[in-house]
CSV table of C-alpha atoms in Angstrom, one decimal:
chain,number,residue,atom,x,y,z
A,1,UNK,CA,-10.0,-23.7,-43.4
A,2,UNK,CA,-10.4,-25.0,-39.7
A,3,UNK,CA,-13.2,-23.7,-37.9
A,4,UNK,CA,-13.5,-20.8,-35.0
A,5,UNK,CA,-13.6,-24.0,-32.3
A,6,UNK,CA,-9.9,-25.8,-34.2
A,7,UNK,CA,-8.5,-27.3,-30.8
A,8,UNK,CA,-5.0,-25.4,-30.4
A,9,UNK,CA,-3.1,-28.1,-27.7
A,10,UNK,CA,0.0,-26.9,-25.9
A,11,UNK,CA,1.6,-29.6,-23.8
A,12,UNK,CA,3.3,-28.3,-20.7
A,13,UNK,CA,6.1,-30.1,-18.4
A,14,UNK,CA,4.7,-31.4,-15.1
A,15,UNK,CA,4.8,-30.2,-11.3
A,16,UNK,CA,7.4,-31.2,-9.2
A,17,UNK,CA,6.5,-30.6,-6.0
A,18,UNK,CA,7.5,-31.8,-3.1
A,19,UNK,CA,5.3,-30.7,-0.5
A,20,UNK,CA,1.9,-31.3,-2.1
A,21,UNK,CA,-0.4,-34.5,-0.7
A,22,UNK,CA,-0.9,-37.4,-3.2
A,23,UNK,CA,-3.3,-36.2,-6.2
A,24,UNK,CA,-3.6,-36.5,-9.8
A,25,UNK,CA,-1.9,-33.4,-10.7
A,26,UNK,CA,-1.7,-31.3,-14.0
A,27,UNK,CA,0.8,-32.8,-16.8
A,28,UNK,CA,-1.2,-31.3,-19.7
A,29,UNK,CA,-2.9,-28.0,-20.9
A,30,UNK,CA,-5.0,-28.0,-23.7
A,31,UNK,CA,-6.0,-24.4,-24.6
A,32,UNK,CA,-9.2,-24.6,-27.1
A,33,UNK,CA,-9.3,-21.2,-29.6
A,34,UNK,CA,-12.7,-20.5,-29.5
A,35,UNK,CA,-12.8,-17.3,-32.0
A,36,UNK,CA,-12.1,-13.6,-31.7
A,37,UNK,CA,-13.9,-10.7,-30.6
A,38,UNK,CA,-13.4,-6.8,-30.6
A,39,UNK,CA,-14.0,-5.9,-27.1
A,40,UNK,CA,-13.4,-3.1,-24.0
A,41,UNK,CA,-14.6,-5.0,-20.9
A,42,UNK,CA,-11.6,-6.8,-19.3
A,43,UNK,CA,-12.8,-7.5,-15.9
A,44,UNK,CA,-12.2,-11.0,-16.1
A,45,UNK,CA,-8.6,-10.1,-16.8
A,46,UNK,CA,-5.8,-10.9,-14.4
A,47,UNK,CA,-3.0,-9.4,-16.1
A,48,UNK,CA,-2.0,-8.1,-19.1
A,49,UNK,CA,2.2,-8.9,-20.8
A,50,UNK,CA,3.5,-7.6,-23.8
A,51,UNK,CA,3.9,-9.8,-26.3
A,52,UNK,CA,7.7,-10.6,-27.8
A,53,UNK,CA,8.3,-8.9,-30.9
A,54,UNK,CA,9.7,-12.6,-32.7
A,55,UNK,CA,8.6,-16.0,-32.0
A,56,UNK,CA,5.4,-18.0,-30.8
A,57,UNK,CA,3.5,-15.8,-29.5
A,58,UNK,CA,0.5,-18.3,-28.5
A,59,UNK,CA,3.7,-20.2,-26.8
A,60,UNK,CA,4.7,-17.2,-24.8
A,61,UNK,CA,0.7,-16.8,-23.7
A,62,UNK,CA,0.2,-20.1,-22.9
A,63,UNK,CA,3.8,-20.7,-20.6
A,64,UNK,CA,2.9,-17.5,-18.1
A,65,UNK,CA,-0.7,-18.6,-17.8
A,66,UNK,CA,0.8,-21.8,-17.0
A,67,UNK,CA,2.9,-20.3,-14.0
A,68,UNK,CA,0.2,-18.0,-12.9
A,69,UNK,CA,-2.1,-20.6,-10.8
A,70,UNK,CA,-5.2,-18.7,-11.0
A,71,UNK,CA,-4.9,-18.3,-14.8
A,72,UNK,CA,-7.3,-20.6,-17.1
A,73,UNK,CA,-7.3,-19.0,-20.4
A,74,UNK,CA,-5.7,-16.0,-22.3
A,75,UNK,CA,-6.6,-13.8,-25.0
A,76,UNK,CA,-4.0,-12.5,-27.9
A,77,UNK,CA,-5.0,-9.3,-28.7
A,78,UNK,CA,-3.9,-6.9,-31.3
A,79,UNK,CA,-3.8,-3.6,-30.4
A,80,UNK,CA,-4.7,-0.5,-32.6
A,81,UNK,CA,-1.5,0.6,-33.2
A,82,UNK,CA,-0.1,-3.3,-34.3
A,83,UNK,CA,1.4,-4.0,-30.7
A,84,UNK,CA,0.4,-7.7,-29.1
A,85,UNK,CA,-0.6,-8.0,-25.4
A,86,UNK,CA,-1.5,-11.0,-23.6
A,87,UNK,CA,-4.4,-11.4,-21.1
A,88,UNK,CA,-4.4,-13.8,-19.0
A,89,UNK,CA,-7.4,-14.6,-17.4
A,90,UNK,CA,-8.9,-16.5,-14.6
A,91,UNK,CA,-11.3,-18.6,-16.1
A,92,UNK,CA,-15.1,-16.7,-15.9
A,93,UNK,CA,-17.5,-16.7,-18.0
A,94,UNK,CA,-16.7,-14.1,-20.6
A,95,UNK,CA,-20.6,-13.0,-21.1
A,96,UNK,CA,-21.1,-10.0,-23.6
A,97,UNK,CA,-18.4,-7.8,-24.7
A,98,UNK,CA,-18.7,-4.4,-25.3
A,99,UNK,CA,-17.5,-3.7,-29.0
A,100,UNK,CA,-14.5,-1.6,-29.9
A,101,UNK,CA,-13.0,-0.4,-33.1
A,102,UNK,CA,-9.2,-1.0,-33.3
A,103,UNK,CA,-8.9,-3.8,-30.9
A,104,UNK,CA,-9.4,-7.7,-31.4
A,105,UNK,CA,-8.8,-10.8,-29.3
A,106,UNK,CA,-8.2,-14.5,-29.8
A,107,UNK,CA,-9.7,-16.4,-27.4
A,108,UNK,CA,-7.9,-19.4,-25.9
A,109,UNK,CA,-9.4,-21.5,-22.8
A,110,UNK,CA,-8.3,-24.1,-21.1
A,111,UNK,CA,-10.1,-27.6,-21.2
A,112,UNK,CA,-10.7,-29.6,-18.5
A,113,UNK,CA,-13.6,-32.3,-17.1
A,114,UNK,CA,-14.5,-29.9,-14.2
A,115,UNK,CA,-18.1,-28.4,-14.4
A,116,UNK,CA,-19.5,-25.1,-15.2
A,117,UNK,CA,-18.0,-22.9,-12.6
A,118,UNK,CA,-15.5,-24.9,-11.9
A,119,UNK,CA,-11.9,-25.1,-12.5
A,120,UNK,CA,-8.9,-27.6,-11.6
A,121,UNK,CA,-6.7,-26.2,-8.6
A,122,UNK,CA,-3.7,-26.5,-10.7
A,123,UNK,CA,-1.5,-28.0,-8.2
A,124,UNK,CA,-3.9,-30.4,-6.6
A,125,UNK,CA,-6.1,-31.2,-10.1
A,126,UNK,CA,-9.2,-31.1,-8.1
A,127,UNK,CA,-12.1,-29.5,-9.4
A,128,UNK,CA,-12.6,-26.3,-7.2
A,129,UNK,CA,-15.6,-23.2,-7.6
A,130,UNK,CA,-14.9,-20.1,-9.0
A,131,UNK,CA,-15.9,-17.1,-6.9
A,132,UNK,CA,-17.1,-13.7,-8.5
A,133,UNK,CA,-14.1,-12.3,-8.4
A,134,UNK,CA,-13.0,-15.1,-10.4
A,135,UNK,CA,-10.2,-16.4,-7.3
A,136,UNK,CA,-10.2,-20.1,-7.1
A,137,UNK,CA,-11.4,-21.2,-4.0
A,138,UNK,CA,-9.6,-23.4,-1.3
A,139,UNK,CA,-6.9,-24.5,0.4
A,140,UNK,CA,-5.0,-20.4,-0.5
A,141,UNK,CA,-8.1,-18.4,0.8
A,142,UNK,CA,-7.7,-18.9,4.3
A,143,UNK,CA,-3.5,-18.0,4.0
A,144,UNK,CA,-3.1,-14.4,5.1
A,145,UNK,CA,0.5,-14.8,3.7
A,146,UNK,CA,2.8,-17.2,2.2
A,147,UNK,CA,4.3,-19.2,4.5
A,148,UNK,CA,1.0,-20.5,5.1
A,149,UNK,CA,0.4,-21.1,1.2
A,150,UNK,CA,4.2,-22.5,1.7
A,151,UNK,CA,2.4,-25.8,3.6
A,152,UNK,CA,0.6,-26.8,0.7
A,153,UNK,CA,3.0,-25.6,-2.0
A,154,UNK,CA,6.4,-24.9,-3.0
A,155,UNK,CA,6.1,-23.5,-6.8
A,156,UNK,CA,6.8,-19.7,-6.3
A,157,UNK,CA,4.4,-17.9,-8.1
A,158,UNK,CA,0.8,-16.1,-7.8
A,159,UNK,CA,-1.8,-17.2,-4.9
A,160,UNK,CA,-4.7,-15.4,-4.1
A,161,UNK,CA,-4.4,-14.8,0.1
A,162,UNK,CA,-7.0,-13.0,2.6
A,163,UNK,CA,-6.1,-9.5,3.7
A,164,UNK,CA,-8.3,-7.0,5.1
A,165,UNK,CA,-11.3,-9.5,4.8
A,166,UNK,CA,-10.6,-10.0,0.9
A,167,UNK,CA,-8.7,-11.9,-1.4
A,168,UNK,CA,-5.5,-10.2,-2.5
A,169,UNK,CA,-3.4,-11.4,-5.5
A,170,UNK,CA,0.2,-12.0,-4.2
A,171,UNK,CA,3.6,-13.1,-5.7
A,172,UNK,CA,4.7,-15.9,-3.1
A,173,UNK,CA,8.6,-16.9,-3.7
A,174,UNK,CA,9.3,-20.2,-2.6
A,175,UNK,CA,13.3,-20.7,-2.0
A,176,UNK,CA,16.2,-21.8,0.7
A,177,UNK,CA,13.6,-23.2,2.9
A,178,UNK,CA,11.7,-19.4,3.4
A,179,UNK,CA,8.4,-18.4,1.8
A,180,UNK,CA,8.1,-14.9,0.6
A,181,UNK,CA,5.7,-12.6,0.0
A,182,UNK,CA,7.0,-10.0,-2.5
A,183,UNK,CA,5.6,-6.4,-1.6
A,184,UNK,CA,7.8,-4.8,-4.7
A,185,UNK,CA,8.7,-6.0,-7.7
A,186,UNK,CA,10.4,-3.6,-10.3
A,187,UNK,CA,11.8,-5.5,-13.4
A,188,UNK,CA,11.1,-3.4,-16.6
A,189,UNK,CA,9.5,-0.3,-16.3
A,190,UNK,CA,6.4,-1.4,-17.1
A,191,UNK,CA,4.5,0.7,-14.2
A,192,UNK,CA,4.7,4.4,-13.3
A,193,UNK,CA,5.3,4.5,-9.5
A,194,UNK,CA,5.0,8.5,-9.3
A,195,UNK,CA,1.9,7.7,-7.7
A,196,UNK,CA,-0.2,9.6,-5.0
A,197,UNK,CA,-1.0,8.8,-1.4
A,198,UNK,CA,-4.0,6.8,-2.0
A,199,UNK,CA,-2.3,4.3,-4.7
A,200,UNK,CA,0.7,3.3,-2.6
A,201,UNK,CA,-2.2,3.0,0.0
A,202,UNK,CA,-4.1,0.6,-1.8
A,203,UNK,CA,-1.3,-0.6,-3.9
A,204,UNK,CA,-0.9,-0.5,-7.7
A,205,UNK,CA,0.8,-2.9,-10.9
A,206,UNK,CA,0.3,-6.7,-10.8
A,207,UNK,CA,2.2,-9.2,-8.7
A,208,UNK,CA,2.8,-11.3,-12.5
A,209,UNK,CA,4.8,-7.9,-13.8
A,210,UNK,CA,5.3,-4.7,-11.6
A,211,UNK,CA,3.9,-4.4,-8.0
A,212,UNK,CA,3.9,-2.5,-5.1
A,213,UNK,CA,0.8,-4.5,-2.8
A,214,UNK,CA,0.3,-1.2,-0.6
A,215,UNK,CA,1.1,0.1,2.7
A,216,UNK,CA,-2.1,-1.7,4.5
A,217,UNK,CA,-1.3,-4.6,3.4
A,218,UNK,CA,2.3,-4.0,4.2
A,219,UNK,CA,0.8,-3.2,7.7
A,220,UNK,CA,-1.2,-6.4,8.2
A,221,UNK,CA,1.5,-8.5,7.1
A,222,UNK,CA,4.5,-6.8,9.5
A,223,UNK,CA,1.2,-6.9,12.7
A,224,UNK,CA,2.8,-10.0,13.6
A,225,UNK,CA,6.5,-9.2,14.5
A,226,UNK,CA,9.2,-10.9,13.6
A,227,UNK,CA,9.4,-10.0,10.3
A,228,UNK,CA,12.2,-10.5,7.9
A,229,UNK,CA,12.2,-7.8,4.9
A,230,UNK,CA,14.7,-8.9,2.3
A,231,UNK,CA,16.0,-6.5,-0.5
A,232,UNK,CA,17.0,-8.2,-3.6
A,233,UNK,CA,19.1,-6.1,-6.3
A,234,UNK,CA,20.6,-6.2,-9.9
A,235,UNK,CA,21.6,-3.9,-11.8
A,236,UNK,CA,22.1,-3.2,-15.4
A,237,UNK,CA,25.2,-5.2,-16.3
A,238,UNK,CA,23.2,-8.4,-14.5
A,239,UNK,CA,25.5,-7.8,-10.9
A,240,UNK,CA,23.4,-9.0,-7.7
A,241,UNK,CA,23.2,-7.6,-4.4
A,242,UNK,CA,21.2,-8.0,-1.3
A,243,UNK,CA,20.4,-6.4,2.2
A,244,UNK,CA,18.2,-8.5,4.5
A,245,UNK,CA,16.4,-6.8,7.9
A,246,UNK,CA,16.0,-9.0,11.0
A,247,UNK,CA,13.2,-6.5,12.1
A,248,UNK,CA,10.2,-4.7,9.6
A,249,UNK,CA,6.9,-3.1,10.9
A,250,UNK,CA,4.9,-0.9,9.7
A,251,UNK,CA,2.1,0.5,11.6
A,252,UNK,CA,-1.2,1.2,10.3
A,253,UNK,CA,-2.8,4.2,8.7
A,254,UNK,CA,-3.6,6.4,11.8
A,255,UNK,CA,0.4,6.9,12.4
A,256,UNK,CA,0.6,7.6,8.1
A,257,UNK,CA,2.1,4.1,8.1
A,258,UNK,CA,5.0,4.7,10.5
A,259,UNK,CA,8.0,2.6,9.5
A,260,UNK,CA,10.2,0.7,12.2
A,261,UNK,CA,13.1,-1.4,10.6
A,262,UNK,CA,16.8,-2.5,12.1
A,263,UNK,CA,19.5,-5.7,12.3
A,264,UNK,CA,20.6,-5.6,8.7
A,265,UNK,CA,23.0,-8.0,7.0
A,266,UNK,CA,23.9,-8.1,3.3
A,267,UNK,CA,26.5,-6.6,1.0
A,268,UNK,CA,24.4,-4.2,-0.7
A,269,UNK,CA,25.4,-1.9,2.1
A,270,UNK,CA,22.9,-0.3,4.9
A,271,UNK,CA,20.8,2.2,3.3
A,272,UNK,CA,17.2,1.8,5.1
A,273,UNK,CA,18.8,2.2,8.7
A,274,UNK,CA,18.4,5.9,7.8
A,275,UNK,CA,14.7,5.5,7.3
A,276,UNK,CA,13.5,3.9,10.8
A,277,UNK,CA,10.6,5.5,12.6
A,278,UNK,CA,9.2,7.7,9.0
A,279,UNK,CA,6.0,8.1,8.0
A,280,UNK,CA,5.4,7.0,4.6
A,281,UNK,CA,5.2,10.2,1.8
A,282,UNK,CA,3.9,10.6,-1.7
A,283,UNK,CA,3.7,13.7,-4.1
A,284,UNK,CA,0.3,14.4,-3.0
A,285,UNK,CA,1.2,13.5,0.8
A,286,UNK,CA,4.1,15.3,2.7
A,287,UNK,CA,5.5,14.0,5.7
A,288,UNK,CA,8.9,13.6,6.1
A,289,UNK,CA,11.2,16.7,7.6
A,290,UNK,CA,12.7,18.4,5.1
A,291,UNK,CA,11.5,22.2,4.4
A,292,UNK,CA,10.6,20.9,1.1
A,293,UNK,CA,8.8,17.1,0.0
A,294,UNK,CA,10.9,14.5,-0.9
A,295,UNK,CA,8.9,12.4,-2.8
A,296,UNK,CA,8.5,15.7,-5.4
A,297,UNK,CA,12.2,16.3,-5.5
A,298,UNK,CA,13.5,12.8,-6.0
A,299,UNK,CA,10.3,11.1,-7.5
A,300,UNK,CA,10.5,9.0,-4.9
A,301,UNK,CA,7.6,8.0,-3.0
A,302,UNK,CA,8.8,6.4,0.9
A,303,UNK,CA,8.9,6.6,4.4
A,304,UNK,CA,10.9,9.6,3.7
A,305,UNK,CA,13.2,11.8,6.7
A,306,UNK,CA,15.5,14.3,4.9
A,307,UNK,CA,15.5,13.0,2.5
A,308,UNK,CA,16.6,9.8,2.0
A,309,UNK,CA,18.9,7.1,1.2
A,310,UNK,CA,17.0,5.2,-1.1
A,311,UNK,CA,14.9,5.7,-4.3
A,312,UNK,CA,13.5,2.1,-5.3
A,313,UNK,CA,10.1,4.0,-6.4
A,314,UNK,CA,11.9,6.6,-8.7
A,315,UNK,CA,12.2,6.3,-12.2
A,316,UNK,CA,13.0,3.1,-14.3
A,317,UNK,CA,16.0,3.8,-16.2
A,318,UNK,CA,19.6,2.8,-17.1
A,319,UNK,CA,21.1,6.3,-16.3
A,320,UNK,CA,19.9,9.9,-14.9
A,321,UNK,CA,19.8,11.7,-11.6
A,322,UNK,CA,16.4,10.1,-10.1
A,323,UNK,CA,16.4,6.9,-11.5
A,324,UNK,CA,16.0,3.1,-9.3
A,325,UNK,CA,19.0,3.3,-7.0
A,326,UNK,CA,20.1,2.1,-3.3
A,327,UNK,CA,23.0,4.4,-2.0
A,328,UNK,CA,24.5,1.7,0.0
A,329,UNK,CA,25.4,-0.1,-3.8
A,330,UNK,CA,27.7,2.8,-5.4
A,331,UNK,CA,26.0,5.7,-4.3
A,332,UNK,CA,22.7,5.0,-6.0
A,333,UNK,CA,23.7,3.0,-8.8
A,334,UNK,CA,21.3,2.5,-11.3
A,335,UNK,CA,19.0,-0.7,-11.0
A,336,UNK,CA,17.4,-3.0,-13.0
A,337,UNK,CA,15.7,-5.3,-10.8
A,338,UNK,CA,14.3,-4.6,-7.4
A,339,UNK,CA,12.3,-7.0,-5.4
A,340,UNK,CA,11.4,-6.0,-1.7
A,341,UNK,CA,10.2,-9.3,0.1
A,342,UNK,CA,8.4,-9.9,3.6
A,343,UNK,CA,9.2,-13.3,5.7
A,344,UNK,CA,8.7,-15.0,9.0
A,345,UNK,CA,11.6,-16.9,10.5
């Protein structure tokens, strides 16, 4: 029998990139397994994915910590009930665990020359300092969005950018010549978004599955002007549709997060003209103009008038009266896929 340290190596394709300066960049990952553990602290976790049902599991792991950039190991972990989850993780120190019955991990890290502390920039391959958080610093933590990241890189996928004085985890989508920062992503159901006030706030889900970054953020990314917000749409039988906004701002907390939008192109059909200059609402939070709240009777948090013509925060599902839905696209036509991106032209 092989020993808790066996070497378990998973070769990966290589970068292309076009827009990154000359430097030895990653063609290989070699996760080492390293043993198990049962466990409850996760806060060196980025993420957590449900693990297929068939197949290589380890394989599945290993490919999305490979596309998330920030991601240096991952843990397989069983479940109580028999389920599989993956953790990605972002390369800390594990330290002690706290013990739970039920639950156990395999433990798979990444090897590489850098030092303790250290990890590779996976697009760059030098050796950069992990902060507390666990965010790789450098050339990302001075972007405030990702058309800045977009100078250094063009792989869409997760970058850690500074908002409100912090680093905030972001899906950047890299295509057509435009970076994007996706500020809702809705693709399986995976997160409940009958949330209160506070949560759409803040923001909720993970930019890696299901996401909404929250209305501050939201805020300090539209404080600019010019800003593009791009809707991107699919429903069930894997149809596409899309309505694009030539003007998005929303203003900070002290209006409620007042909502200014207009010029839209598309052929999803219009269905957020109807929402310029709302305050957003939640369950908990009621300010739209109808006698009753909105975001109650449709499930559908938003910058909600009376009521609405959209209901991208209401319930995943396939059928049903307040399920996904656009009214523009067949009068709210159940949707699989929802992405809600920002850009600068």
């Amino acid at each position: 029998m092989k020993s808790a340290y066996t070497e378990f190596t998973i070769l990966m394709f290589l970068f292309s990139l076009s827009k990154i300066p000359a430097a030895p960049l990653l063609s290989q990952d070699t996760f080492t397994y390293i043993g198990n553990s049962f466990y409850s602290n996760t806060s060196h976790v980025r993420t957590e994915l449900s693990a297929p049902l068939l197949g290589d599991i380890v394989g599945f792991c290993s490919r999305n910590c490979f596309r998330d950039l920030a991601c240096y190991g991952f843990e397989l972990c069983t479940l109580s009930g028999g389920n599989e989850i993956c953790r990605l993780t972002n390369g800390v120190a594990m330290g002690s665990f706290d013990f739970t019955a039920g639950e156990i991990c395999k433990h798979y890290y990444m090897n590489h020359a850098c030092g303790t502390g250290m990890v590779p920039n996976k697009l760059t391959g030098v050796c950069q300092a992990l902060n507390v958080q666990g965010h790789v610093a450098g050339i990302y933590s001075g972007c405030s969005d990702c058309a800045c990241v977009a100078l250094s890189s063009s792989v869409s996928g997760m970058y850690s950018i500074t908002l409100d004085g912090g680093l905030v985890d972001v899906q950047c989508v890299m295509k057509n010549g435009y970076a994007y920062t996706v500020i809702m992503d809705r693709n399986d159901g995976s997160v409940d978004f009958y949330r209160t006030y506070s949560d759409y706030e803040v923001g909720f889900g993970s930019p890696s599955t299901e996401t909404w970054i929250g209305n501050k953020y939201i805020h300090l990314l539209t404080t600019g002007g010019n800003t593009v917000l791009r809707f991107e749409f699919e429903d069930f039988s894997s149809n596409t549709r899309y309505a694009e906004y030539s003007s998005f701002n929303v203003q900070s907390a002290t209006t409620n997060y007042l909502m200014t939008v207009s010029g839209y192109t598309g052929n999803a059909g219009d269905s957020m003209t109807y929402h310029n200059n709302a305050p957003f609402s939640a369950k908990d939070v009621d300010h739209d103009t109808n006698a009753g709240n909105c975001a109650v009777d449709y499930k559908t948090a938003w910058w909600n008038l009376s009521c609405l013509r959209t209901k991208l925060t209401a319930t995943y599902g396939s059928s049903g009266t307040n399920v996904m839905g656009w009214h523009g696209w067949e009068s709210y036509k159940p949707l699989k896929v929802v992405k809600m991106l920002l850009r600068h032209p």
